Structures are given as C-alpha cells and as structure tokens.
mmCIF file of C-alpha atoms in Angstrom:
data_model
loop_
_atom_site.group_PDB
_atom_site.id
_atom_site.type_symbol
_atom_site.label_atom_id
_atom_site.label_comp_id
_atom_site.label_asym_id
_atom_site.label_seq_id
_atom_site.Cartn_x
_atom_site.Cartn_y
_atom_site.Cartn_z
ATOM 1 C CA ILE A 1 -107.722 -146.389 23.504
ATOM 2 C CA LYS A 2 -110.073 -148.844 21.621
ATOM 3 C CA CYS A 3 -113.447 -147.109 21.284
ATOM 4 C CA LYS A 4 -116.886 -146.809 19.352
ATOM 5 C CA ALA A 5 -116.647 -143.915 16.883
ATOM 6 C CA ALA A 6 -119.138 -142.763 14.095
ATOM 7 C CA VAL A 7 -116.992 -142.670 11.016
ATOM 8 C CA ALA A 8 -117.737 -140.790 7.909
ATOM 9 C CA TRP A 9 -116.082 -142.664 5.317
ATOM 10 C CA GLU A 10 -117.319 -140.860 2.103
ATOM 11 C CA ALA A 11 -119.649 -137.737 1.435
ATOM 12 C CA GLY A 12 -123.172 -138.446 1.124
ATOM 13 C CA LYS A 13 -123.034 -142.287 2.963
ATOM 14 C CA PRO A 14 -124.752 -143.102 6.754
ATOM 15 C CA LEU A 15 -121.940 -142.982 9.137
ATOM 16 C CA SER A 16 -120.861 -146.172 10.293
ATOM 17 C CA ILE A 17 -119.944 -147.396 13.855
ATOM 18 C CA GLU A 18 -116.679 -148.739 13.927
ATOM 19 C CA GLU A 19 -113.758 -149.562 16.379
ATOM 20 C CA VAL A 20 -110.981 -147.063 16.425
ATOM 21 C CA GLU A 21 -107.991 -146.392 18.102
ATOM 22 C CA VAL A 22 -107.205 -143.196 19.854
ATOM 23 C CA ALA A 23 -103.659 -142.331 20.464
ATOM 24 C CA PRO A 24 -102.527 -140.710 23.479
ATOM 25 C CA PRO A 25 -102.194 -136.724 23.805
ATOM 26 C CA LYS A 26 -99.049 -135.265 22.917
ATOM 27 C CA ALA A 27 -97.599 -131.806 24.107
ATOM 28 C CA HIS A 28 -100.464 -129.464 24.533
ATOM 29 C CA GLU A 29 -103.204 -131.911 23.817
ATOM 30 C CA VAL A 30 -105.933 -133.222 25.982
ATOM 31 C CA ARG A 31 -107.884 -136.638 25.616
ATOM 32 C CA ILE A 32 -111.433 -136.747 26.686
ATOM 33 C CA LYS A 33 -113.957 -139.344 27.308
ATOM 34 C CA ILE A 34 -117.134 -138.040 25.234
ATOM 35 C CA VAL A 35 -120.323 -138.555 27.510
ATOM 36 C CA ALA A 36 -122.698 -136.749 25.298
ATOM 37 C CA THR A 37 -122.773 -135.183 21.771
ATOM 38 C CA ALA A 38 -125.371 -133.381 19.789
ATOM 39 C CA VAL A 39 -125.822 -133.342 16.142
ATOM 40 C CA CYS A 40 -125.535 -129.827 14.087
ATOM 41 C CA HIS A 41 -126.488 -129.116 10.577
ATOM 42 C CA THR A 42 -122.669 -128.174 10.072
ATOM 43 C CA ASP A 43 -122.024 -131.858 10.647
ATOM 44 C CA ALA A 44 -124.687 -132.714 7.864
ATOM 45 C CA TYR A 45 -123.373 -130.077 5.667
ATOM 46 C CA THR A 46 -119.769 -131.778 5.400
ATOM 47 C CA LEU A 47 -121.146 -135.333 5.371
ATOM 48 C CA SER A 48 -123.064 -134.076 2.209
ATOM 49 C CA GLY A 49 -120.231 -133.434 0.437
ATOM 50 C CA ALA A 50 -120.932 -129.890 -0.046
ATOM 51 C CA ASP A 51 -117.994 -128.449 2.407
ATOM 52 C CA PRO A 52 -114.951 -127.634 0.813
ATOM 53 C CA GLU A 53 -112.840 -128.123 3.781
ATOM 54 C CA GLY A 54 -114.151 -131.783 4.071
ATOM 55 C CA CYS A 55 -111.879 -134.471 4.413
ATOM 56 C CA PHE A 56 -112.533 -138.242 4.329
ATOM 57 C CA PRO A 57 -112.568 -140.557 6.028
ATOM 58 C CA VAL A 58 -113.396 -138.409 9.409
ATOM 59 C CA ILE A 59 -115.166 -138.310 12.615
ATOM 60 C CA LEU A 60 -117.449 -135.582 12.940
ATOM 61 C CA GLY A 61 -119.265 -134.112 15.644
ATOM 62 C CA HIS A 62 -118.271 -130.864 17.522
ATOM 63 C CA GLU A 63 -121.286 -130.399 20.464
ATOM 64 C CA GLY A 64 -119.847 -132.596 23.085
ATOM 65 C CA ALA A 65 -119.102 -132.729 26.584
ATOM 66 C CA GLY A 66 -117.384 -135.168 28.749
ATOM 67 C CA ILE A 67 -114.299 -135.907 31.272
ATOM 68 C CA VAL A 68 -110.889 -135.610 30.971
ATOM 69 C CA GLU A 69 -108.944 -139.065 30.619
ATOM 70 C CA SER A 70 -105.664 -137.620 30.359
ATOM 71 C CA VAL A 71 -103.257 -134.722 29.121
ATOM 72 C CA GLY A 72 -100.289 -134.320 27.500
ATOM 73 C CA GLU A 73 -96.942 -132.646 28.476
ATOM 74 C CA GLY A 74 -97.432 -128.809 29.235
ATOM 75 C CA VAL A 75 -101.062 -128.883 29.685
ATOM 76 C CA THR A 76 -101.714 -126.462 32.784
ATOM 77 C CA LYS A 77 -105.366 -125.360 32.534
ATOM 78 C CA VAL A 78 -107.213 -128.967 32.901
ATOM 79 C CA LYS A 79 -106.054 -132.154 34.033
ATOM 80 C CA LYS A 80 -107.658 -135.652 34.419
ATOM 81 C CA GLY A 81 -111.087 -135.895 35.775
ATOM 82 C CA ASP A 82 -112.205 -132.451 35.116
ATOM 83 C CA THR A 83 -115.425 -132.004 33.222
ATOM 84 C CA VAL A 84 -115.131 -130.110 29.973
ATOM 85 C CA ILE A 85 -116.624 -128.996 26.749
ATOM 86 C CA PRO A 86 -114.401 -129.085 23.624
ATOM 87 C CA LEU A 87 -114.586 -126.058 21.365
ATOM 88 C CA TYR A 88 -114.246 -125.678 17.905
ATOM 89 C CA ILE A 89 -113.211 -121.945 18.082
ATOM 90 C CA PRO A 90 -110.277 -122.283 20.737
ATOM 91 C CA GLN A 91 -109.000 -119.308 22.453
ATOM 92 C CA CYS A 92 -105.058 -119.397 22.759
ATOM 93 C CA GLY A 93 -105.148 -115.848 24.185
ATOM 94 C CA GLU A 94 -101.621 -115.201 22.580
ATOM 95 C CA CYS A 95 -102.663 -114.358 18.763
ATOM 96 C CA LYS A 96 -103.646 -110.768 18.041
ATOM 97 C CA PHE A 97 -107.347 -111.789 17.693
ATOM 98 C CA CYS A 98 -107.597 -113.408 20.873
ATOM 99 C CA LYS A 99 -106.114 -109.909 22.095
ATOM 100 C CA ASN A 100 -108.632 -107.838 20.485
ATOM 101 C CA PRO A 101 -111.798 -107.495 22.492
ATOM 102 C CA LYS A 102 -113.837 -107.000 19.122
ATOM 103 C CA THR A 103 -113.390 -110.672 17.924
ATOM 104 C CA ASN A 104 -113.622 -114.289 19.620
ATOM 105 C CA LEU A 105 -111.946 -115.702 16.146
ATOM 106 C CA CYS A 106 -108.693 -117.228 17.550
ATOM 107 C CA GLN A 107 -106.265 -118.139 14.726
ATOM 108 C CA LYS A 108 -103.529 -119.896 16.465
ATOM 109 C CA ILE A 109 -104.999 -123.826 15.084
ATOM 110 C CA ARG A 110 -107.191 -122.329 12.168
ATOM 111 C CA ILE A 111 -104.877 -124.120 9.422
ATOM 112 C CA THR A 112 -104.184 -127.448 10.701
ATOM 113 C CA GLN A 113 -107.963 -127.491 12.005
ATOM 114 C CA GLY A 114 -109.310 -126.812 8.425
ATOM 115 C CA LYS A 115 -107.206 -129.824 7.234
ATOM 116 C CA GLY A 116 -108.459 -132.149 9.641
ATOM 117 C CA VAL A 117 -105.209 -132.804 11.945
ATOM 118 C CA MET A 118 -103.760 -131.830 15.056
ATOM 119 C CA PRO A 119 -101.464 -128.868 15.433
ATOM 120 C CA ASP A 120 -98.377 -131.074 14.465
ATOM 121 C CA GLY A 121 -100.019 -131.872 11.245
ATOM 122 C CA THR A 122 -100.973 -135.498 12.293
ATOM 123 C CA SER A 123 -104.217 -137.518 13.241
ATOM 124 C CA ARG A 124 -105.002 -139.168 16.740
ATOM 125 C CA PHE A 125 -107.309 -141.588 15.131
ATOM 126 C CA THR A 126 -106.675 -144.804 13.174
ATOM 127 C CA TYR A 127 -108.809 -147.575 12.167
ATOM 128 C CA LYS A 128 -106.802 -150.699 11.286
ATOM 129 C CA GLY A 129 -103.653 -148.523 10.993
ATOM 130 C CA LYS A 130 -105.399 -146.309 8.437
ATOM 131 C CA GLN A 131 -105.135 -142.356 9.435
ATOM 132 C CA ILE A 132 -108.748 -140.783 9.990
ATOM 133 C CA TYR A 133 -109.386 -137.303 9.999
ATOM 134 C CA HIS A 134 -110.522 -135.088 12.779
ATOM 135 C CA PHE A 135 -113.538 -132.539 12.470
ATOM 136 C CA MET A 136 -113.469 -128.672 13.405
ATOM 137 C CA GLY A 137 -110.982 -129.778 16.244
ATOM 138 C CA THR A 138 -113.336 -131.714 18.203
ATOM 139 C CA SER A 139 -114.673 -135.043 16.475
ATOM 140 C CA THR A 140 -117.093 -135.699 19.380
ATOM 141 C CA PHE A 141 -119.086 -138.423 17.501
ATOM 142 C CA SER A 142 -116.120 -140.796 19.302
ATOM 143 C CA GLU A 143 -116.162 -142.044 22.607
ATOM 144 C CA TYR A 144 -112.738 -140.426 23.298
ATOM 145 C CA THR A 145 -111.025 -137.735 21.301
ATOM 146 C CA VAL A 146 -108.458 -135.508 21.494
ATOM 147 C CA VAL A 147 -108.144 -131.752 21.422
ATOM 148 C CA ALA A 148 -105.499 -128.981 21.591
ATOM 149 C CA ASP A 149 -105.556 -127.419 25.094
ATOM 150 C CA ILE A 150 -106.652 -123.977 23.725
ATOM 151 C CA SER A 151 -109.785 -126.126 22.321
ATOM 152 C CA VAL A 152 -111.523 -126.824 25.837
ATOM 153 C CA ALA A 153 -113.245 -125.351 28.702
ATOM 154 C CA LYS A 154 -113.417 -126.904 32.056
ATOM 155 C CA ILE A 155 -116.999 -126.485 33.245
ATOM 156 C CA ASP A 156 -118.877 -127.022 36.431
ATOM 157 C CA ALA A 157 -118.688 -130.928 37.748
ATOM 158 C CA ALA A 158 -122.419 -131.022 38.300
ATOM 159 C CA ALA A 159 -123.680 -129.661 34.869
ATOM 160 C CA PRO A 160 -125.545 -132.510 32.954
ATOM 161 C CA LEU A 161 -123.685 -133.412 30.104
ATOM 162 C CA ASP A 162 -126.376 -134.832 28.056
ATOM 163 C CA LYS A 163 -127.238 -130.898 28.112
ATOM 164 C CA VAL A 164 -124.734 -128.607 28.480
ATOM 165 C CA CYS A 165 -123.046 -130.345 25.204
ATOM 166 C CA LEU A 166 -125.506 -127.883 23.429
ATOM 167 C CA LEU A 167 -123.328 -124.957 24.832
ATOM 168 C CA GLY A 168 -120.633 -126.437 22.516
ATOM 169 C CA CYS A 169 -122.117 -124.816 19.572
ATOM 170 C CA GLY A 170 -126.071 -124.113 18.728
ATOM 171 C CA ILE A 171 -127.294 -122.448 22.183
ATOM 172 C CA SER A 172 -124.218 -120.238 22.463
ATOM 173 C CA THR A 173 -124.075 -119.046 18.963
ATOM 174 C CA GLY A 174 -127.994 -118.094 18.600
ATOM 175 C CA TYR A 175 -127.802 -116.616 22.310
ATOM 176 C CA GLY A 176 -124.817 -114.492 21.741
ATOM 177 C CA ALA A 177 -125.612 -113.415 18.055
ATOM 178 C CA ALA A 178 -128.198 -111.266 20.144
ATOM 179 C CA LEU A 179 -126.283 -110.367 22.864
ATOM 180 C CA ASN A 180 -122.944 -109.658 21.522
ATOM 181 C CA THR A 181 -123.213 -109.288 18.123
ATOM 182 C CA ALA A 182 -126.668 -107.438 17.474
ATOM 183 C CA LYS A 183 -126.646 -106.069 20.975
ATOM 184 C CA VAL A 184 -130.583 -106.147 20.860
ATOM 185 C CA GLU A 185 -131.779 -103.188 23.201
ATOM 186 C CA PRO A 186 -134.421 -103.202 25.699
ATOM 187 C CA GLY A 187 -137.930 -102.457 24.047
ATOM 188 C CA SER A 188 -136.481 -103.347 20.161
ATOM 189 C CA THR A 189 -138.489 -105.551 17.646
ATOM 190 C CA CYS A 190 -136.802 -108.601 16.384
ATOM 191 C CA ALA A 191 -137.110 -110.942 13.510
ATOM 192 C CA VAL A 192 -135.852 -114.316 13.364
ATOM 193 C CA PHE A 193 -135.742 -116.233 10.435
ATOM 194 C CA GLY A 194 -135.124 -120.039 10.846
ATOM 195 C CA LEU A 195 -136.847 -121.875 13.929
ATOM 196 C CA GLY A 196 -134.333 -124.517 14.798
ATOM 197 C CA GLY A 197 -132.232 -124.743 17.914
ATOM 198 C CA VAL A 198 -129.873 -121.815 16.920
ATOM 199 C CA GLY A 199 -132.981 -119.551 16.081
ATOM 200 C CA LEU A 200 -134.733 -120.511 19.060
ATOM 201 C CA ALA A 201 -131.543 -119.625 21.091
ATOM 202 C CA VAL A 202 -131.781 -116.395 19.266
ATOM 203 C CA ILE A 203 -134.953 -115.788 20.580
ATOM 204 C CA MET A 204 -134.047 -116.568 23.721
ATOM 205 C CA GLY A 205 -131.346 -114.212 23.652
ATOM 206 C CA CYS A 206 -133.550 -110.945 22.337
ATOM 207 C CA LYS A 207 -136.088 -111.903 25.421
ATOM 208 C CA ILE A 208 -133.460 -111.764 27.576
ATOM 209 C CA ALA A 209 -132.035 -108.612 26.423
ATOM 210 C CA GLY A 210 -135.555 -106.972 26.837
ATOM 211 C CA ALA A 211 -136.873 -107.086 23.583
ATOM 212 C CA SER A 212 -140.574 -106.183 23.170
ATOM 213 C CA ARG A 213 -141.809 -108.031 19.765
ATOM 214 C CA ILE A 214 -139.956 -110.807 18.708
ATOM 215 C CA ILE A 215 -141.116 -112.363 15.638
ATOM 216 C CA GLY A 216 -140.562 -116.118 14.281
ATOM 217 C CA ILE A 217 -140.344 -116.996 10.611
ATOM 218 C CA ASP A 218 -140.415 -120.285 9.533
ATOM 219 C CA ILE A 219 -142.281 -122.730 6.690
ATOM 220 C CA ASN A 220 -142.618 -125.417 9.527
ATOM 221 C CA LYS A 221 -145.670 -124.267 11.573
ATOM 222 C CA ASP A 222 -144.808 -127.323 14.078
ATOM 223 C CA LYS A 223 -142.057 -125.174 15.458
ATOM 224 C CA TYR A 224 -144.479 -122.091 16.446
ATOM 225 C CA ALA A 225 -145.622 -123.541 19.922
ATOM 226 C CA LYS A 226 -141.767 -124.397 20.654
ATOM 227 C CA ALA A 227 -140.640 -120.793 19.496
ATOM 228 C CA LYS A 228 -143.541 -119.165 21.431
ATOM 229 C CA GLU A 229 -142.237 -121.355 24.590
ATOM 230 C CA PHE A 230 -138.938 -119.647 24.371
ATOM 231 C CA GLY A 231 -140.287 -115.790 23.735
ATOM 232 C CA ALA A 232 -141.543 -115.148 20.392
ATOM 233 C CA THR A 233 -144.396 -112.832 20.813
ATOM 234 C CA GLU A 234 -145.825 -114.399 16.909
ATOM 235 C CA CYS A 235 -144.830 -116.409 14.140
ATOM 236 C CA ILE A 236 -145.661 -116.313 10.533
ATOM 237 C CA SER A 237 -144.576 -118.126 7.372
ATOM 238 C CA PRO A 238 -143.687 -116.821 4.209
ATOM 239 C CA GLN A 239 -145.564 -119.019 2.341
ATOM 240 C CA ASP A 240 -148.779 -117.639 3.914
ATOM 241 C CA SER A 241 -148.628 -114.411 1.526
ATOM 242 C CA LYS A 242 -147.989 -113.328 -2.043
ATOM 243 C CA LYS A 243 -146.004 -110.716 -1.273
ATOM 244 C CA PRO A 244 -141.977 -110.981 -0.261
ATOM 245 C CA ILE A 245 -141.416 -111.730 3.282
ATOM 246 C CA GLN A 246 -139.322 -108.623 3.972
ATOM 247 C CA GLU A 247 -142.497 -106.863 2.122
ATOM 248 C CA VAL A 248 -144.829 -108.475 5.199
ATOM 249 C CA LEU A 249 -142.786 -107.542 8.149
ATOM 250 C CA VAL A 250 -142.264 -103.810 6.928
ATOM 251 C CA GLU A 251 -145.763 -103.613 6.864
ATOM 252 C CA MET A 252 -146.084 -105.783 10.538
ATOM 253 C CA THR A 253 -143.337 -103.331 11.950
ATOM 254 C CA ASP A 254 -144.080 -99.726 10.816
ATOM 255 C CA GLY A 255 -141.190 -99.753 8.442
ATOM 256 C CA GLY A 256 -139.086 -102.760 9.689
ATOM 257 C CA VAL A 257 -137.430 -104.142 12.487
ATOM 258 C CA ASP A 258 -134.629 -102.977 14.757
ATOM 259 C CA TYR A 259 -132.913 -106.411 14.641
ATOM 260 C CA SER A 260 -133.036 -109.708 12.127
ATOM 261 C CA PHE A 261 -130.888 -112.538 12.347
ATOM 262 C CA GLU A 262 -130.641 -115.320 9.426
ATOM 263 C CA CYS A 263 -130.271 -118.882 11.383
ATOM 264 C CA ILE A 264 -130.633 -120.993 8.213
ATOM 265 C CA GLY A 265 -127.868 -120.665 5.972
ATOM 266 C CA ASN A 266 -129.844 -119.612 2.989
ATOM 267 C CA VAL A 267 -128.540 -116.247 0.599
ATOM 268 C CA GLY A 268 -132.051 -115.745 -0.469
ATOM 269 C CA VAL A 269 -133.216 -115.538 3.316
ATOM 270 C CA MET A 270 -129.948 -113.404 4.019
ATOM 271 C CA ARG A 271 -131.203 -110.740 1.838
ATOM 272 C CA ALA A 272 -134.863 -110.632 3.151
ATOM 273 C CA ALA A 273 -133.666 -110.205 6.751
ATOM 274 C CA LEU A 274 -131.313 -107.554 5.890
ATOM 275 C CA GLU A 275 -134.367 -105.577 3.848
ATOM 276 C CA ALA A 276 -136.543 -106.058 7.006
ATOM 277 C CA CYS A 277 -134.669 -103.787 8.711
ATOM 278 C CA HIS A 278 -136.048 -100.627 9.583
ATOM 279 C CA LYS A 279 -134.143 -97.632 7.670
ATOM 280 C CA GLY A 280 -131.602 -95.471 9.508
ATOM 281 C CA TRP A 281 -130.681 -98.031 12.278
ATOM 282 C CA GLY A 282 -131.814 -101.838 11.343
ATOM 283 C CA VAL A 283 -129.048 -104.429 12.041
ATOM 284 C CA SER A 284 -129.375 -107.711 10.346
ATOM 285 C CA VAL A 285 -126.668 -110.717 11.846
ATOM 286 C CA ILE A 286 -126.271 -113.771 9.502
ATOM 287 C CA VAL A 287 -125.815 -116.723 11.789
ATOM 288 C CA GLY A 288 -126.625 -119.950 9.455
ATOM 289 C CA VAL A 289 -123.996 -120.851 7.194
ATOM 290 C CA ALA A 290 -124.240 -121.131 3.652
ATOM 291 C CA ALA A 291 -122.946 -123.546 1.224
ATOM 292 C CA ALA A 292 -119.470 -122.989 -0.305
ATOM 293 C CA GLY A 293 -119.055 -120.454 -3.122
ATOM 294 C CA GLN A 294 -122.325 -118.940 -2.496
ATOM 295 C CA GLU A 295 -122.793 -115.205 -2.701
ATOM 296 C CA ILE A 296 -125.066 -112.324 -1.063
ATOM 297 C CA SER A 297 -126.498 -109.684 -2.749
ATOM 298 C CA THR A 298 -129.044 -106.624 -1.755
ATOM 299 C CA ARG A 299 -129.302 -103.226 -3.388
ATOM 300 C CA PRO A 300 -126.540 -100.596 -1.691
ATOM 301 C CA PHE A 301 -128.708 -98.261 -1.145
ATOM 302 C CA GLN A 302 -129.870 -100.337 1.659
ATOM 303 C CA LEU A 303 -126.941 -99.578 3.227
ATOM 304 C CA VAL A 304 -126.380 -96.405 2.210
ATOM 305 C CA THR A 305 -130.019 -95.555 4.003
ATOM 306 C CA GLY A 306 -128.367 -96.880 7.259
ATOM 307 C CA ARG A 307 -128.807 -100.658 7.480
ATOM 308 C CA THR A 308 -125.870 -102.748 8.951
ATOM 309 C CA TRP A 309 -125.269 -106.183 7.778
ATOM 310 C CA LYS A 310 -122.891 -108.239 10.363
ATOM 311 C CA GLY A 311 -121.912 -111.822 10.932
ATOM 312 C CA THR A 312 -121.228 -113.648 13.720
ATOM 313 C CA ALA A 313 -119.761 -117.028 14.934
ATOM 314 C CA PHE A 314 -120.192 -118.920 17.780
ATOM 315 C CA GLY A 315 -122.062 -115.636 19.178
ATOM 316 C CA GLY A 316 -118.773 -113.877 19.543
ATOM 317 C CA TRP A 317 -118.085 -115.413 22.762
ATOM 318 C CA LYS A 318 -114.284 -116.071 23.531
ATOM 319 C CA SER A 319 -114.543 -119.708 24.128
ATOM 320 C CA VAL A 320 -112.408 -120.487 27.088
ATOM 321 C CA ASP A 321 -113.351 -117.851 29.102
ATOM 322 C CA ASN A 322 -117.269 -117.621 28.027
ATOM 323 C CA VAL A 323 -118.291 -121.303 27.810
ATOM 324 C CA PRO A 324 -118.107 -122.212 31.648
ATOM 325 C CA LYS A 325 -119.899 -118.748 32.622
ATOM 326 C CA LEU A 326 -122.689 -119.829 30.405
ATOM 327 C CA VAL A 327 -122.958 -123.312 32.111
ATOM 328 C CA THR A 328 -123.308 -121.275 35.456
ATOM 329 C CA GLU A 329 -126.263 -119.577 33.827
ATOM 330 C CA TYR A 330 -127.464 -122.685 32.704
ATOM 331 C CA MET A 331 -127.646 -124.151 36.209
ATOM 332 C CA SER A 332 -128.733 -120.672 38.099
ATOM 333 C CA LYS A 333 -131.617 -121.025 35.611
ATOM 334 C CA LYS A 334 -130.825 -117.954 33.712
ATOM 335 C CA ILE A 335 -130.725 -119.642 30.182
ATOM 336 C CA LYS A 336 -133.010 -122.565 29.231
ATOM 337 C CA VAL A 337 -130.685 -125.734 27.791
ATOM 338 C CA ASP A 338 -133.234 -128.636 28.936
ATOM 339 C CA GLU A 339 -135.722 -127.527 26.425
ATOM 340 C CA PHE A 340 -133.870 -127.561 23.378
ATOM 341 C CA VAL A 341 -133.466 -131.554 23.918
ATOM 342 C CA THR A 342 -136.382 -133.289 21.971
ATOM 343 C CA HIS A 343 -134.741 -136.804 21.618
ATOM 344 C CA THR A 344 -132.289 -138.766 23.377
ATOM 345 C CA LEU A 345 -130.719 -142.082 21.641
ATOM 346 C CA PRO A 346 -128.089 -144.487 22.205
ATOM 347 C CA PHE A 347 -124.967 -143.704 19.977
ATOM 348 C CA ASP A 348 -125.461 -146.431 17.795
ATOM 349 C CA LYS A 349 -128.624 -144.831 16.394
ATOM 350 C CA ILE A 350 -126.557 -141.760 15.247
ATOM 351 C CA ASN A 351 -127.845 -141.886 11.809
ATOM 352 C CA GLU A 352 -131.307 -141.792 13.137
ATOM 353 C CA ALA A 353 -130.667 -138.460 15.129
ATOM 354 C CA PHE A 354 -129.550 -137.137 11.632
ATOM 355 C CA GLU A 355 -132.598 -138.262 10.161
ATOM 356 C CA LEU A 356 -134.710 -136.440 12.968
ATOM 357 C CA LEU A 357 -132.582 -133.550 12.288
ATOM 358 C CA HIS A 358 -133.019 -133.315 8.525
ATOM 359 C CA SER A 359 -137.109 -133.631 8.864
ATOM 360 C CA GLY A 360 -137.460 -130.472 11.296
ATOM 361 C CA LYS A 361 -138.207 -132.752 14.630
#
C-alpha cells in the first residue's frame, strides 16, 4: 500500500510528510489503517536525538487507533475490519513475564522492537526503495502500519477512535500508575508532579481510588483549572516558595503524602517526589521517562525509614487483556477520555501538534 506517513529523517529536524510503501503483513503480523493518532513526549524524546535506541529514518507514533486492513498467516486474534489499538508493550501470554501476575513487561519481541524492526529483523516501510525503521512496535504516524499480532488489542467497534487512541499510552499509563502500581487507598493523600496528560490521568486514578486529598504540582499555572476538573483538590508551584517543594509538601500534609507520582522524567523531581512521602509508609512512583544515562539519588535513610520507590510502564496493565476493558470503562463513562483532548489537527499539521506539546498547550 502506498500512503502518507510523517517520516523523521534525522534527529532534531521536523517530521516530513512523505508517500511511503507499506508491505503486506507476514506471518503473525497485522496491517492496520490508522484512523487517529496522538502525540506524546516519548515521540519528541526520540526525535530530539537523546534516545539511545533511536534509529533514523523512522516513523514515530505509539498512541493510535484504527481498523485491521489485512492479517498475515497464523493470525487468529483479529481479522480484517476489526477495530484495534496498537500496543507498544505487547502481551504474548507465553513468556515468563506474561505468566507472572506481578508485571506487564512482555519480552517476546523486545530486542527487535528496540532495534526498529519487526520480529523477523526486517522493516515493512520503504521510501523509494530505502528502508525506514519502525518505532515502539507501532509507528502510528502513518496512514497504514504493520504490527506483530501480539501488539494489538481488539476493542469495541463503536468507540470513537480519535479519543480512544489516547488509551494506547498516556491515559492508561497514569491511571494504572495510581490503581495498579501505587494501589492508592481510600482516604489517602497524593501528590502528582507534572500536570500534563499523564499527570491528569494519575489524578483521575487517585480520585477513582478514593483519595481524599490530591495535590497537583506544576510550574505552569495554566494547567491548574484542568487538574481540578480531573480531581485535584489543590495545586501548587515549586516556584512560589524558597523552600524545596518536598519540604513544602511535608509541612502541608503533616509529615508527607501517602503516595507521590513523578510524571515529568526529571531526576531532581523524582528525588523530591520520594522525599515528599510520609515516613514509614509513603510510596513514590516514577512514571516519567528520564533521558539516557541519568541517575536518581537520595539518602538511603529515606528508604531505611520506610518509604518505597517504584516505577511503572504502561500503568502496569497487561495490554491485550486490559486495553479493551479500559475502552469499555470509557464507553460506560467510568473514566474520562474526551477531556484530555485539547486540539484536533489534520495529519499534515503534525509538526504544529509537537509545537503545542512543547509549549504546554
């Protein structure tokens, strides 16, 4: 199939809309017509050149939704015409990670996915005969893409694809960080650092879990009204006090919060989020992805005295099983999705979408 795709030819340059060729799916692969895609900071991170796994030229994008166009040999879970969300964390159901209820990190195709190719080591994208790499096993910045059959979730055909594409990453990640990773309890106090899409989803999860106090933290005060709409009880800026933000939070909450979430990818903020937790039982979850080579630090005494540091990927959801359930929760109005969408642009304005992302709009 010849179609339009937004190609990242090299790091640090805007995406370029090109006509690419998308090969048919091989065995255990699925070709999808992408109807809608969102942009995420992870795409921008790779595009910046800071990602050690970044390969160019590449078709980025990992928050998408679409319709199955065709399937390769041996595919049984989906068929032509099915409505689907591609998954950057697959679920094969066979590896020891999939069999372990403690994790969602399927490793079946991790190595090839990290190298920007399909499980057989080749790409399905070409431009005038030149190979273009895949991204996160999804590559949703293309009108058609090919994914492994373990990297696709079949969802309710009635779902609006321009909304549920967000369940492919951001909303699921934040919501699951609160419910699955932290296991926020009713009546608890939570602090959420970073009020972008993921942070708002964490707030939503904390509220649904029954938290009584949810403090949003961001230097951009334009985000406070939205955070309160999602359930934040108050919002503060680290720039409004001479004291470190963790000290401010400890004072505000009589010793610290029960749960904190870092949704930025800043190692200094990760430390602050841990140290804002209550002695004896506080849990801090790292949700944001820091740049390559960066390290976190704190005094060991913070952990000796009963705080827990955790991390989460895709909110701990086993993807094939849970993404369809999240779509159902949205369709039954248990979780918000529409409210996360601020702008809807045509595909050829994708670089404008990244400008809006970077400007915090």
